[in-house]
């Protein structure tokens, strides 16, 4: 396993428009390889309905799903979790009205 030292001030700049992890899964990995959700469900043990929710952006990719996806497809669990974290942070930018409590 490769460990990456993370700096607390580390930023992740997206060179491309941000897409949901489910969109990446569906379009870049499944459709690009002519794989179906049913095929992926059989290989990962994740139900078709759960995979459908992920691809629609209705459900997040958690660590367990990331491990299962990585066992079947090329990207690592860290890849899927990083996609999810970046997407979550970007969608929370609308919370800019929330301020840090002064210490």
PDB file of N, CA and C in Angstrom:
ATOM      1  N   UNK A   1       0.843  -1.166   0.000  1.00  0.00           N
ATOM      2  CA  UNK A   1       0.000   0.000   0.000  1.00  0.00           C
ATOM      3  C   UNK A   1       0.896   1.238   0.000  1.00  0.00           C
ATOM      4  N   UNK A   2       0.500   2.217  -0.770  1.00  0.00           N
ATOM      5  CA  UNK A   2       1.244   3.467  -0.857  1.00  0.00           C
ATOM      6  C   UNK A   2       0.610   4.486   0.084  1.00  0.00           C
ATOM      7  N   UNK A   3       1.384   5.023   0.996  1.00  0.00           N
ATOM      8  CA  UNK A   3       0.880   6.035   1.912  1.00  0.00           C
ATOM      9  C   UNK A   3       1.263   7.412   1.407  1.00  0.00           C
ATOM     10  N   UNK A   4       0.326   8.326   1.463  1.00  0.00           N
ATOM     11  CA  UNK A   4       0.558   9.694   1.028  1.00  0.00           C
ATOM     12  C   UNK A   4       0.475  10.584   2.253  1.00  0.00           C
ATOM     13  N   UNK A   5       1.517  11.361   2.480  1.00  0.00           N
ATOM     14  CA  UNK A   5       1.504  12.279   3.611  1.00  0.00           C
ATOM     15  C   UNK A   5       0.627  13.472   3.243  1.00  0.00           C
ATOM     16  N   UNK A   6      -0.390  13.721   4.043  1.00  0.00           N
ATOM     17  CA  UNK A   6      -1.320  14.806   3.769  1.00  0.00           C
ATOM     18  C   UNK A   6      -1.026  15.995   4.662  1.00  0.00           C
ATOM     19  N   UNK A   7      -1.004  17.151   4.064  1.00  0.00           N
ATOM     20  CA  UNK A   7      -0.828  18.404   4.783  1.00  0.00           C
ATOM     21  C   UNK A   7      -2.222  18.922   5.132  1.00  0.00           C
ATOM     22  N   UNK A   8      -2.438  19.442   6.352  1.00  0.00           N
ATOM     23  CA  UNK A   8      -3.770  19.928   6.720  1.00  0.00           C
ATOM     24  C   UNK A   8      -4.301  21.027   5.803  1.00  0.00           C
ATOM     25  N   UNK A   9      -3.409  21.780   5.173  1.00  0.00           N
ATOM     26  CA  UNK A   9      -3.856  22.864   4.296  1.00  0.00           C
ATOM     27  C   UNK A   9      -3.956  22.426   2.838  1.00  0.00           C
ATOM     28  N   UNK A  10      -3.823  21.132   2.600  1.00  0.00           N
ATOM     29  CA  UNK A  10      -3.821  20.607   1.239  1.00  0.00           C
ATOM     30  C   UNK A  10      -5.141  20.891   0.526  1.00  0.00           C
ATOM     31  N   UNK A  11      -5.056  21.357  -0.703  1.00  0.00           N
ATOM     32  CA  UNK A  11      -6.222  21.623  -1.536  1.00  0.00           C
ATOM     33  C   UNK A  11      -6.212  20.656  -2.708  1.00  0.00           C
ATOM     34  N   UNK A  12      -7.367  20.284  -3.165  1.00  0.00           N
ATOM     35  CA  UNK A  12      -7.486  19.444  -4.354  1.00  0.00           C
ATOM     36  C   UNK A  12      -8.142  20.276  -5.441  1.00  0.00           C
ATOM     37  N   UNK A  13      -7.354  20.748  -6.375  1.00  0.00           N
ATOM     38  CA  UNK A  13      -7.895  21.515  -7.490  1.00  0.00           C
ATOM     39  C   UNK A  13      -8.271  20.560  -8.608  1.00  0.00           C
ATOM     40  N   UNK A  14      -9.486  20.660  -9.030  1.00  0.00           N
ATOM     41  CA  UNK A  14      -9.964  19.793 -10.110  1.00  0.00           C
ATOM     42  C   UNK A  14      -9.633  20.428 -11.455  1.00  0.00           C
ATOM     43  N   UNK A  15      -8.821  19.752 -12.289  1.00  0.00           N
ATOM     44  CA  UNK A  15      -8.495  20.308 -13.594  1.00  0.00           C
ATOM     45  C   UNK A  15      -9.687  20.283 -14.556  1.00  0.00           C
ATOM     46  N   UNK A  16     -10.664  19.450 -14.298  1.00  0.00           N
ATOM     47  CA  UNK A  16     -11.853  19.319 -15.132  1.00  0.00           C
ATOM     48  C   UNK A  16     -13.071  19.675 -14.292  1.00  0.00           C
ATOM     49  N   UNK A  17     -14.194  19.940 -14.947  1.00  0.00           N
ATOM     50  CA  UNK A  17     -15.418  20.176 -14.172  1.00  0.00           C
ATOM     51  C   UNK A  17     -15.703  18.978 -13.268  1.00  0.00           C
ATOM     52  N   UNK A  18     -16.123  19.260 -12.064  1.00  0.00           N
ATOM     53  CA  UNK A  18     -16.356  18.205 -11.085  1.00  0.00           C
ATOM     54  C   UNK A  18     -17.596  17.395 -11.450  1.00  0.00           C
ATOM     55  N   UNK A  19     -17.449  16.096 -11.421  1.00  0.00           N
ATOM     56  CA  UNK A  19     -18.546  15.165 -11.688  1.00  0.00           C
ATOM     57  C   UNK A  19     -18.736  14.281 -10.471  1.00  0.00           C
ATOM     58  N   UNK A  20     -19.936  13.786 -10.307  1.00  0.00           N
ATOM     59  CA  UNK A  20     -20.183  12.901  -9.168  1.00  0.00           C
ATOM     60  C   UNK A  20     -19.434  11.586  -9.377  1.00  0.00           C
ATOM     61  N   UNK A  21     -19.044  10.934  -8.283  1.00  0.00           N
ATOM     62  CA  UNK A  21     -18.383   9.635  -8.402  1.00  0.00           C
ATOM     63  C   UNK A  21     -19.240   8.621  -9.161  1.00  0.00           C
ATOM     64  N   UNK A  22     -20.544   8.702  -8.988  1.00  0.00           N
ATOM     65  CA  UNK A  22     -21.436   7.797  -9.705  1.00  0.00           C
ATOM     66  C   UNK A  22     -21.404   8.021 -11.203  1.00  0.00           C
ATOM     67  N   UNK A  23     -21.296   9.287 -11.616  1.00  0.00           N
ATOM     68  CA  UNK A  23     -21.184   9.605 -13.038  1.00  0.00           C
ATOM     69  C   UNK A  23     -19.878   9.058 -13.606  1.00  0.00           C
ATOM     70  N   UNK A  24     -18.801   9.200 -12.852  1.00  0.00           N
ATOM     71  CA  UNK A  24     -17.502   8.662 -13.273  1.00  0.00           C
ATOM     72  C   UNK A  24     -17.586   7.140 -13.390  1.00  0.00           C
ATOM     73  N   UNK A  25     -18.174   6.505 -12.393  1.00  0.00           N
ATOM     74  CA  UNK A  25     -18.328   5.047 -12.417  1.00  0.00           C
ATOM     75  C   UNK A  25     -19.107   4.602 -13.652  1.00  0.00           C
ATOM     76  N   UNK A  26     -20.247   5.233 -13.877  1.00  0.00           N
ATOM     77  CA  UNK A  26     -21.115   4.826 -14.978  1.00  0.00           C
ATOM     78  C   UNK A  26     -20.489   5.086 -16.348  1.00  0.00           C
ATOM     79  N   UNK A  27     -20.020   6.310 -16.573  1.00  0.00           N
ATOM     80  CA  UNK A  27     -19.575   6.693 -17.913  1.00  0.00           C
ATOM     81  C   UNK A  27     -18.128   6.336 -18.228  1.00  0.00           C
ATOM     82  N   UNK A  28     -17.241   6.494 -17.263  1.00  0.00           N
ATOM     83  CA  UNK A  28     -15.816   6.250 -17.527  1.00  0.00           C
ATOM     84  C   UNK A  28     -15.406   4.795 -17.343  1.00  0.00           C
ATOM     85  N   UNK A  29     -16.158   4.072 -16.540  1.00  0.00           N
ATOM     86  CA  UNK A  29     -15.743   2.701 -16.248  1.00  0.00           C
ATOM     87  C   UNK A  29     -16.708   1.650 -16.791  1.00  0.00           C
ATOM     88  N   UNK A  30     -17.996   1.830 -16.574  1.00  0.00           N
ATOM     89  CA  UNK A  30     -18.941   0.811 -17.034  1.00  0.00           C
ATOM     90  C   UNK A  30     -19.255   0.942 -18.523  1.00  0.00           C
ATOM     91  N   UNK A  31     -19.768   2.096 -18.922  1.00  0.00           N
ATOM     92  CA  UNK A  31     -20.132   2.271 -20.334  1.00  0.00           C
ATOM     93  C   UNK A  31     -18.916   2.169 -21.243  1.00  0.00           C
ATOM     94  N   UNK A  32     -17.788   2.708 -20.799  1.00  0.00           N
ATOM     95  CA  UNK A  32     -16.571   2.666 -21.619  1.00  0.00           C
ATOM     96  C   UNK A  32     -16.115   1.233 -21.880  1.00  0.00           C
ATOM     97  N   UNK A  33     -16.476   0.316 -20.985  1.00  0.00           N
ATOM     98  CA  UNK A  33     -16.078  -1.092 -21.126  1.00  0.00           C
ATOM     99  C   UNK A  33     -17.254  -2.008 -21.458  1.00  0.00           C
ATOM    100  N   UNK A  34     -18.376  -1.394 -21.789  1.00  0.00           N
ATOM    101  CA  UNK A  34     -19.602  -2.144 -22.119  1.00  0.00           C
ATOM    102  C   UNK A  34     -19.998  -3.103 -20.998  1.00  0.00           C
ATOM    103  N   UNK A  35     -19.891  -2.630 -19.750  1.00  0.00           N
ATOM    104  CA  UNK A  35     -20.282  -3.422 -18.582  1.00  0.00           C
ATOM    105  C   UNK A  35     -21.629  -2.909 -18.071  1.00  0.00           C
ATOM    106  N   UNK A  36     -22.432  -3.797 -17.541  1.00  0.00           N
ATOM    107  CA  UNK A  36     -23.739  -3.414 -17.006  1.00  0.00           C
ATOM    108  C   UNK A  36     -23.684  -3.308 -15.483  1.00  0.00           C
ATOM    109  N   UNK A  37     -24.691  -2.643 -14.932  1.00  0.00           N
ATOM    110  CA  UNK A  37     -24.811  -2.591 -13.474  1.00  0.00           C
ATOM    111  C   UNK A  37     -25.026  -3.990 -12.913  1.00  0.00           C
ATOM    112  N   UNK A  38     -25.770  -4.818 -13.635  1.00  0.00           N
ATOM    113  CA  UNK A  38     -26.009  -6.200 -13.175  1.00  0.00           C
ATOM    114  C   UNK A  38     -24.695  -6.975 -13.093  1.00  0.00           C
ATOM    115  N   UNK A  39     -23.831  -6.807 -14.086  1.00  0.00           N
ATOM    116  CA  UNK A  39     -22.524  -7.482 -14.077  1.00  0.00           C
ATOM    117  C   UNK A  39     -21.709  -7.014 -12.874  1.00  0.00           C
ATOM    118  N   UNK A  40     -21.672  -5.686 -12.670  1.00  0.00           N
ATOM    119  CA  UNK A  40     -20.906  -5.141 -11.544  1.00  0.00           C
ATOM    120  C   UNK A  40     -21.484  -5.609 -10.212  1.00  0.00           C
ATOM    121  N   UNK A  41     -22.798  -5.677 -10.124  1.00  0.00           N
ATOM    122  CA  UNK A  41     -23.445  -6.155  -8.894  1.00  0.00           C
ATOM    123  C   UNK A  41     -23.035  -7.593  -8.582  1.00  0.00           C
ATOM    124  N   UNK A  42     -23.038  -8.439  -9.597  1.00  0.00           N
ATOM    125  CA  UNK A  42     -22.630  -9.841  -9.385  1.00  0.00           C
ATOM    126  C   UNK A  42     -21.182  -9.934  -8.924  1.00  0.00           C
ATOM    127  N   UNK A  43     -20.319  -9.131  -9.484  1.00  0.00           N
ATOM    128  CA  UNK A  43     -18.888  -9.198  -9.161  1.00  0.00           C
ATOM    129  C   UNK A  43     -18.556  -8.580  -7.804  1.00  0.00           C
ATOM    130  N   UNK A  44     -19.287  -7.535  -7.400  1.00  0.00           N
ATOM    131  CA  UNK A  44     -18.943  -6.819  -6.165  1.00  0.00           C
ATOM    132  C   UNK A  44     -19.788  -7.213  -4.962  1.00  0.00           C
ATOM    133  N   UNK A  45     -20.960  -7.778  -5.210  1.00  0.00           N
ATOM    134  CA  UNK A  45     -21.872  -8.056  -4.107  1.00  0.00           C
ATOM    135  C   UNK A  45     -22.662  -6.832  -3.675  1.00  0.00           C
ATOM    136  N   UNK A  46     -22.539  -5.743  -4.424  1.00  0.00           N
ATOM    137  CA  UNK A  46     -23.341  -4.541  -4.178  1.00  0.00           C
ATOM    138  C   UNK A  46     -24.602  -4.692  -5.025  1.00  0.00           C
ATOM    139  N   UNK A  47     -25.761  -4.476  -4.436  1.00  0.00           N
ATOM    140  CA  UNK A  47     -27.006  -4.690  -5.179  1.00  0.00           C
ATOM    141  C   UNK A  47     -27.131  -3.727  -6.360  1.00  0.00           C
ATOM    142  N   UNK A  48     -27.886  -4.152  -7.352  1.00  0.00           N
ATOM    143  CA  UNK A  48     -28.127  -3.300  -8.523  1.00  0.00           C
ATOM    144  C   UNK A  48     -28.807  -2.007  -8.097  1.00  0.00           C
ATOM    145  N   UNK A  49     -29.755  -2.093  -7.172  1.00  0.00           N
ATOM    146  CA  UNK A  49     -30.459  -0.879  -6.741  1.00  0.00           C
ATOM    147  C   UNK A  49     -29.507   0.098  -6.052  1.00  0.00           C
ATOM    148  N   UNK A  50     -28.573  -0.411  -5.264  1.00  0.00           N
ATOM    149  CA  UNK A  50     -27.582   0.458  -4.621  1.00  0.00           C
ATOM    150  C   UNK A  50     -26.663   1.075  -5.664  1.00  0.00           C
ATOM    151  N   UNK A  51     -26.208   0.282  -6.617  1.00  0.00           N
ATOM    152  CA  UNK A  51     -25.358   0.819  -7.684  1.00  0.00           C
ATOM    153  C   UNK A  51     -26.106   1.868  -8.499  1.00  0.00           C
ATOM    154  N   UNK A  52     -27.376   1.629  -8.758  1.00  0.00           N
ATOM    155  CA  UNK A  52     -28.184   2.608  -9.490  1.00  0.00           C
ATOM    156  C   UNK A  52     -28.271   3.912  -8.693  1.00  0.00           C
ATOM    157  N   UNK A  53     -28.448   3.818  -7.377  1.00  0.00           N
ATOM    158  CA  UNK A  53     -28.496   5.019  -6.536  1.00  0.00           C
ATOM    159  C   UNK A  53     -27.167   5.765  -6.584  1.00  0.00           C
ATOM    160  N   UNK A  54     -26.061   5.031  -6.580  1.00  0.00           N
ATOM    161  CA  UNK A  54     -24.738   5.659  -6.661  1.00  0.00           C
ATOM    162  C   UNK A  54     -24.587   6.380  -7.994  1.00  0.00           C
ATOM    163  N   UNK A  55     -24.954   5.722  -9.088  1.00  0.00           N
ATOM    164  CA  UNK A  55     -24.772   6.342 -10.406  1.00  0.00           C
ATOM    165  C   UNK A  55     -25.688   7.541 -10.607  1.00  0.00           C
ATOM    166  N   UNK A  56     -26.786   7.597  -9.881  1.00  0.00           N
ATOM    167  CA  UNK A  56     -27.696   8.752  -9.953  1.00  0.00           C
ATOM    168  C   UNK A  56     -27.302   9.862  -8.981  1.00  0.00           C
ATOM    169  N   UNK A  57     -26.296   9.609  -8.156  1.00  0.00           N
ATOM    170  CA  UNK A  57     -25.889  10.602  -7.167  1.00  0.00           C
ATOM    171  C   UNK A  57     -26.770  10.632  -5.941  1.00  0.00           C
ATOM    172  N   UNK A  58     -27.563   9.599  -5.745  1.00  0.00           N
ATOM    173  CA  UNK A  58     -28.468   9.525  -4.598  1.00  0.00           C
ATOM    174  C   UNK A  58     -27.823   8.851  -3.396  1.00  0.00           C
ATOM    175  N   UNK A  59     -26.676   8.235  -3.617  1.00  0.00           N
ATOM    176  CA  UNK A  59     -25.977   7.522  -2.545  1.00  0.00           C
ATOM    177  C   UNK A  59     -24.481   7.724  -2.728  1.00  0.00           C
ATOM    178  N   UNK A  60     -23.779   7.828  -1.616  1.00  0.00           N
ATOM    179  CA  UNK A  60     -22.332   8.061  -1.633  1.00  0.00           C
ATOM    180  C   UNK A  60     -21.566   6.745  -1.772  1.00  0.00           C
ATOM    181  N   UNK A  61     -20.340   6.861  -2.253  1.00  0.00           N
ATOM    182  CA  UNK A  61     -19.425   5.719  -2.252  1.00  0.00           C
ATOM    183  C   UNK A  61     -18.692   5.743  -0.918  1.00  0.00           C
ATOM    184  N   UNK A  62     -18.940   4.754  -0.088  1.00  0.00           N
ATOM    185  CA  UNK A  62     -18.261   4.679   1.206  1.00  0.00           C
ATOM    186  C   UNK A  62     -17.044   3.756   1.087  1.00  0.00           C
ATOM    187  N   UNK A  63     -16.337   3.574   2.178  1.00  0.00           N
ATOM    188  CA  UNK A  63     -15.107   2.772   2.152  1.00  0.00           C
ATOM    189  C   UNK A  63     -15.372   1.326   1.730  1.00  0.00           C
ATOM    190  N   UNK A  64     -16.458   0.753   2.196  1.00  0.00           N
ATOM    191  CA  UNK A  64     -16.781  -0.636   1.835  1.00  0.00           C
ATOM    192  C   UNK A  64     -17.048  -0.763   0.334  1.00  0.00           C
ATOM    193  N   UNK A  65     -17.826   0.167  -0.222  1.00  0.00           N
ATOM    194  CA  UNK A  65     -18.093   0.136  -1.659  1.00  0.00           C
ATOM    195  C   UNK A  65     -16.807   0.377  -2.442  1.00  0.00           C
ATOM    196  N   UNK A  66     -15.966   1.292  -1.956  1.00  0.00           N
ATOM    197  CA  UNK A  66     -14.701   1.596  -2.643  1.00  0.00           C
ATOM    198  C   UNK A  66     -13.816   0.352  -2.721  1.00  0.00           C
ATOM    199  N   UNK A  67     -13.744  -0.405  -1.633  1.00  0.00           N
ATOM    200  CA  UNK A  67     -12.949  -1.639  -1.637  1.00  0.00           C
ATOM    201  C   UNK A  67     -13.514  -2.651  -2.631  1.00  0.00           C
ATOM    202  N   UNK A  68     -14.819  -2.790  -2.650  1.00  0.00           N
ATOM    203  CA  UNK A  68     -15.443  -3.756  -3.558  1.00  0.00           C
ATOM    204  C   UNK A  68     -15.248  -3.355  -5.019  1.00  0.00           C
ATOM    205  N   UNK A  69     -15.389  -2.062  -5.305  1.00  0.00           N
ATOM    206  CA  UNK A  69     -15.166  -1.592  -6.677  1.00  0.00           C
ATOM    207  C   UNK A  69     -13.717  -1.817  -7.093  1.00  0.00           C
ATOM    208  N   UNK A  70     -12.787  -1.550  -6.181  1.00  0.00           N
ATOM    209  CA  UNK A  70     -11.358  -1.699  -6.489  1.00  0.00           C
ATOM    210  C   UNK A  70     -10.977  -3.159  -6.726  1.00  0.00           C
ATOM    211  N   UNK A  71     -11.686  -4.081  -6.117  1.00  0.00           N
ATOM    212  CA  UNK A  71     -11.394  -5.503  -6.340  1.00  0.00           C
ATOM    213  C   UNK A  71     -11.785  -5.950  -7.743  1.00  0.00           C
ATOM    214  N   UNK A  72     -12.697  -5.235  -8.372  1.00  0.00           N
ATOM    215  CA  UNK A  72     -13.211  -5.617  -9.681  1.00  0.00           C
ATOM    216  C   UNK A  72     -12.650  -4.747 -10.803  1.00  0.00           C
ATOM    217  N   UNK A  73     -12.369  -3.475 -10.492  1.00  0.00           N
ATOM    218  CA  UNK A  73     -11.937  -2.529 -11.519  1.00  0.00           C
ATOM    219  C   UNK A  73     -10.552  -1.987 -11.187  1.00  0.00           C
ATOM    220  N   UNK A  74      -9.970  -1.283 -12.134  1.00  0.00           N
ATOM    221  CA  UNK A  74      -8.610  -0.778 -11.978  1.00  0.00           C
ATOM    222  C   UNK A  74      -8.399   0.221 -10.840  1.00  0.00           C
ATOM    223  N   UNK A  75      -9.210   1.266 -10.701  1.00  0.00           N
ATOM    224  CA  UNK A  75      -8.888   2.274  -9.682  1.00  0.00           C
ATOM    225  C   UNK A  75      -8.853   1.698  -8.267  1.00  0.00           C
ATOM    226  N   UNK A  76      -8.049   2.327  -7.440  1.00  0.00           N
ATOM    227  CA  UNK A  76      -7.878   1.909  -6.049  1.00  0.00           C
ATOM    228  C   UNK A  76      -9.032   2.409  -5.181  1.00  0.00           C
ATOM    229  N   UNK A  77      -9.169   1.875  -3.968  1.00  0.00           N
ATOM    230  CA  UNK A  77     -10.173   2.414  -3.048  1.00  0.00           C
ATOM    231  C   UNK A  77      -9.955   3.907  -2.794  1.00  0.00           C
ATOM    232  N   UNK A  78      -8.690   4.314  -2.691  1.00  0.00           N
ATOM    233  CA  UNK A  78      -8.391   5.736  -2.457  1.00  0.00           C
ATOM    234  C   UNK A  78      -8.907   6.608  -3.600  1.00  0.00           C
ATOM    235  N   UNK A  79      -8.855   6.110  -4.817  1.00  0.00           N
ATOM    236  CA  UNK A  79      -9.379   6.840  -5.974  1.00  0.00           C
ATOM    237  C   UNK A  79     -10.862   7.143  -5.776  1.00  0.00           C
ATOM    238  N   UNK A  80     -11.642   6.109  -5.438  1.00  0.00           N
ATOM    239  CA  UNK A  80     -13.083   6.295  -5.275  1.00  0.00           C
ATOM    240  C   UNK A  80     -13.403   7.200  -4.085  1.00  0.00           C
ATOM    241  N   UNK A  81     -12.672   7.016  -2.993  1.00  0.00           N
ATOM    242  CA  UNK A  81     -12.928   7.839  -1.807  1.00  0.00           C
ATOM    243  C   UNK A  81     -12.523   9.290  -2.033  1.00  0.00           C
ATOM    244  N   UNK A  82     -11.443   9.512  -2.775  1.00  0.00           N
ATOM    245  CA  UNK A  82     -11.026  10.878  -3.093  1.00  0.00           C
ATOM    246  C   UNK A  82     -12.055  11.550  -3.996  1.00  0.00           C
ATOM    247  N   UNK A  83     -12.540  10.832  -4.998  1.00  0.00           N
ATOM    248  CA  UNK A  83     -13.608  11.383  -5.846  1.00  0.00           C
ATOM    249  C   UNK A  83     -14.809  11.790  -4.997  1.00  0.00           C
ATOM    250  N   UNK A  84     -15.187  10.921  -4.076  1.00  0.00           N
ATOM    251  CA  UNK A  84     -16.352  11.205  -3.242  1.00  0.00           C
ATOM    252  C   UNK A  84     -16.099  12.401  -2.336  1.00  0.00           C
ATOM    253  N   UNK A  85     -14.923  12.454  -1.720  1.00  0.00           N
ATOM    254  CA  UNK A  85     -14.602  13.566  -0.818  1.00  0.00           C
ATOM    255  C   UNK A  85     -14.576  14.895  -1.571  1.00  0.00           C
ATOM    256  N   UNK A  86     -13.951  14.924  -2.743  1.00  0.00           N
ATOM    257  CA  UNK A  86     -13.902  16.149  -3.544  1.00  0.00           C
ATOM    258  C   UNK A  86     -15.307  16.592  -3.934  1.00  0.00           C
ATOM    259  N   UNK A  87     -16.128  15.647  -4.318  1.00  0.00           N
ATOM    260  CA  UNK A  87     -17.501  15.964  -4.706  1.00  0.00           C
ATOM    261  C   UNK A  87     -18.288  16.492  -3.503  1.00  0.00           C
ATOM    262  N   UNK A  88     -18.144  15.837  -2.366  1.00  0.00           N
ATOM    263  CA  UNK A  88     -18.842  16.274  -1.157  1.00  0.00           C
ATOM    264  C   UNK A  88     -18.438  17.697  -0.777  1.00  0.00           C
ATOM    265  N   UNK A  89     -17.134  17.979  -0.795  1.00  0.00           N
ATOM    266  CA  UNK A  89     -16.662  19.316  -0.436  1.00  0.00           C
ATOM    267  C   UNK A  89     -17.157  20.367  -1.416  1.00  0.00           C
ATOM    268  N   UNK A  90     -17.143  20.051  -2.687  1.00  0.00           N
ATOM    269  CA  UNK A  90     -17.602  21.005  -3.698  1.00  0.00           C
ATOM    270  C   UNK A  90     -19.089  21.297  -3.554  1.00  0.00           C
ATOM    271  N   UNK A  91     -19.871  20.277  -3.225  1.00  0.00           N
ATOM    272  CA  UNK A  91     -21.305  20.500  -3.085  1.00  0.00           C
ATOM    273  C   UNK A  91     -21.637  21.230  -1.787  1.00  0.00           C
ATOM    274  N   UNK A  92     -20.729  21.217  -0.834  1.00  0.00           N
ATOM    275  CA  UNK A  92     -20.951  21.935   0.425  1.00  0.00           C
ATOM    276  C   UNK A  92     -20.505  23.385   0.355  1.00  0.00           C
ATOM    277  N   UNK A  93     -19.892  23.807  -0.745  1.00  0.00           N
ATOM    278  CA  UNK A  93     -19.474  25.196  -0.852  1.00  0.00           C
ATOM    279  C   UNK A  93     -20.658  26.142  -0.746  1.00  0.00           C
ATOM    280  N   UNK A  94     -21.848  25.647  -0.990  1.00  0.00           N
ATOM    281  CA  UNK A  94     -23.043  26.477  -0.838  1.00  0.00           C
ATOM    282  C   UNK A  94     -23.290  26.822   0.632  1.00  0.00           C
ATOM    283  N   UNK A  95     -22.562  26.191   1.518  1.00  0.00           N
ATOM    284  CA  UNK A  95     -22.675  26.487   2.940  1.00  0.00           C
ATOM    285  C   UNK A  95     -21.704  27.587   3.350  1.00  0.00           C
ATOM    286  N   UNK A  96     -21.304  28.430   2.430  1.00  0.00           N
ATOM    287  CA  UNK A  96     -20.297  29.450   2.725  1.00  0.00           C
ATOM    288  C   UNK A  96     -20.757  30.430   3.798  1.00  0.00           C
ATOM    289  N   UNK A  97     -22.051  30.470   4.073  1.00  0.00           N
ATOM    290  CA  UNK A  97     -22.557  31.351   5.125  1.00  0.00           C
ATOM    291  C   UNK A  97     -22.194  30.844   6.521  1.00  0.00           C
ATOM    292  N   UNK A  98     -21.803  29.602   6.642  1.00  0.00           N
ATOM    293  CA  UNK A  98     -21.408  29.037   7.930  1.00  0.00           C
ATOM    294  C   UNK A  98     -19.984  29.490   8.235  1.00  0.00           C
ATOM    295  N   UNK A  99     -19.796  30.061   9.398  1.00  0.00           N
ATOM    296  CA  UNK A  99     -18.484  30.591   9.763  1.00  0.00           C
ATOM    297  C   UNK A  99     -17.891  29.778  10.915  1.00  0.00           C
ATOM    298  N   UNK A 100     -16.572  29.754  10.940  1.00  0.00           N
ATOM    299  CA  UNK A 100     -15.870  29.066  12.020  1.00  0.00           C
ATOM    300  C   UNK A 100     -16.066  29.852  13.316  1.00  0.00           C
ATOM    301  N   UNK A 101     -16.292  29.138  14.385  1.00  0.00           N
ATOM    302  CA  UNK A 101     -16.470  29.769  15.691  1.00  0.00           C
ATOM    303  C   UNK A 101     -15.122  30.278  16.177  1.00  0.00           C
ATOM    304  N   UNK A 102     -15.040  31.549  16.598  1.00  0.00           N
ATOM    305  CA  UNK A 102     -13.750  32.058  17.098  1.00  0.00           C
ATOM    306  C   UNK A 102     -13.342  31.322  18.365  1.00  0.00           C
ATOM    307  N   UNK A 103     -12.057  31.084  18.474  1.00  0.00           N
ATOM    308  CA  UNK A 103     -11.563  30.343  19.649  1.00  0.00           C
ATOM    309  C   UNK A 103     -11.193  31.280  20.756  1.00  0.00           C
TER     310      UNK A 103
END
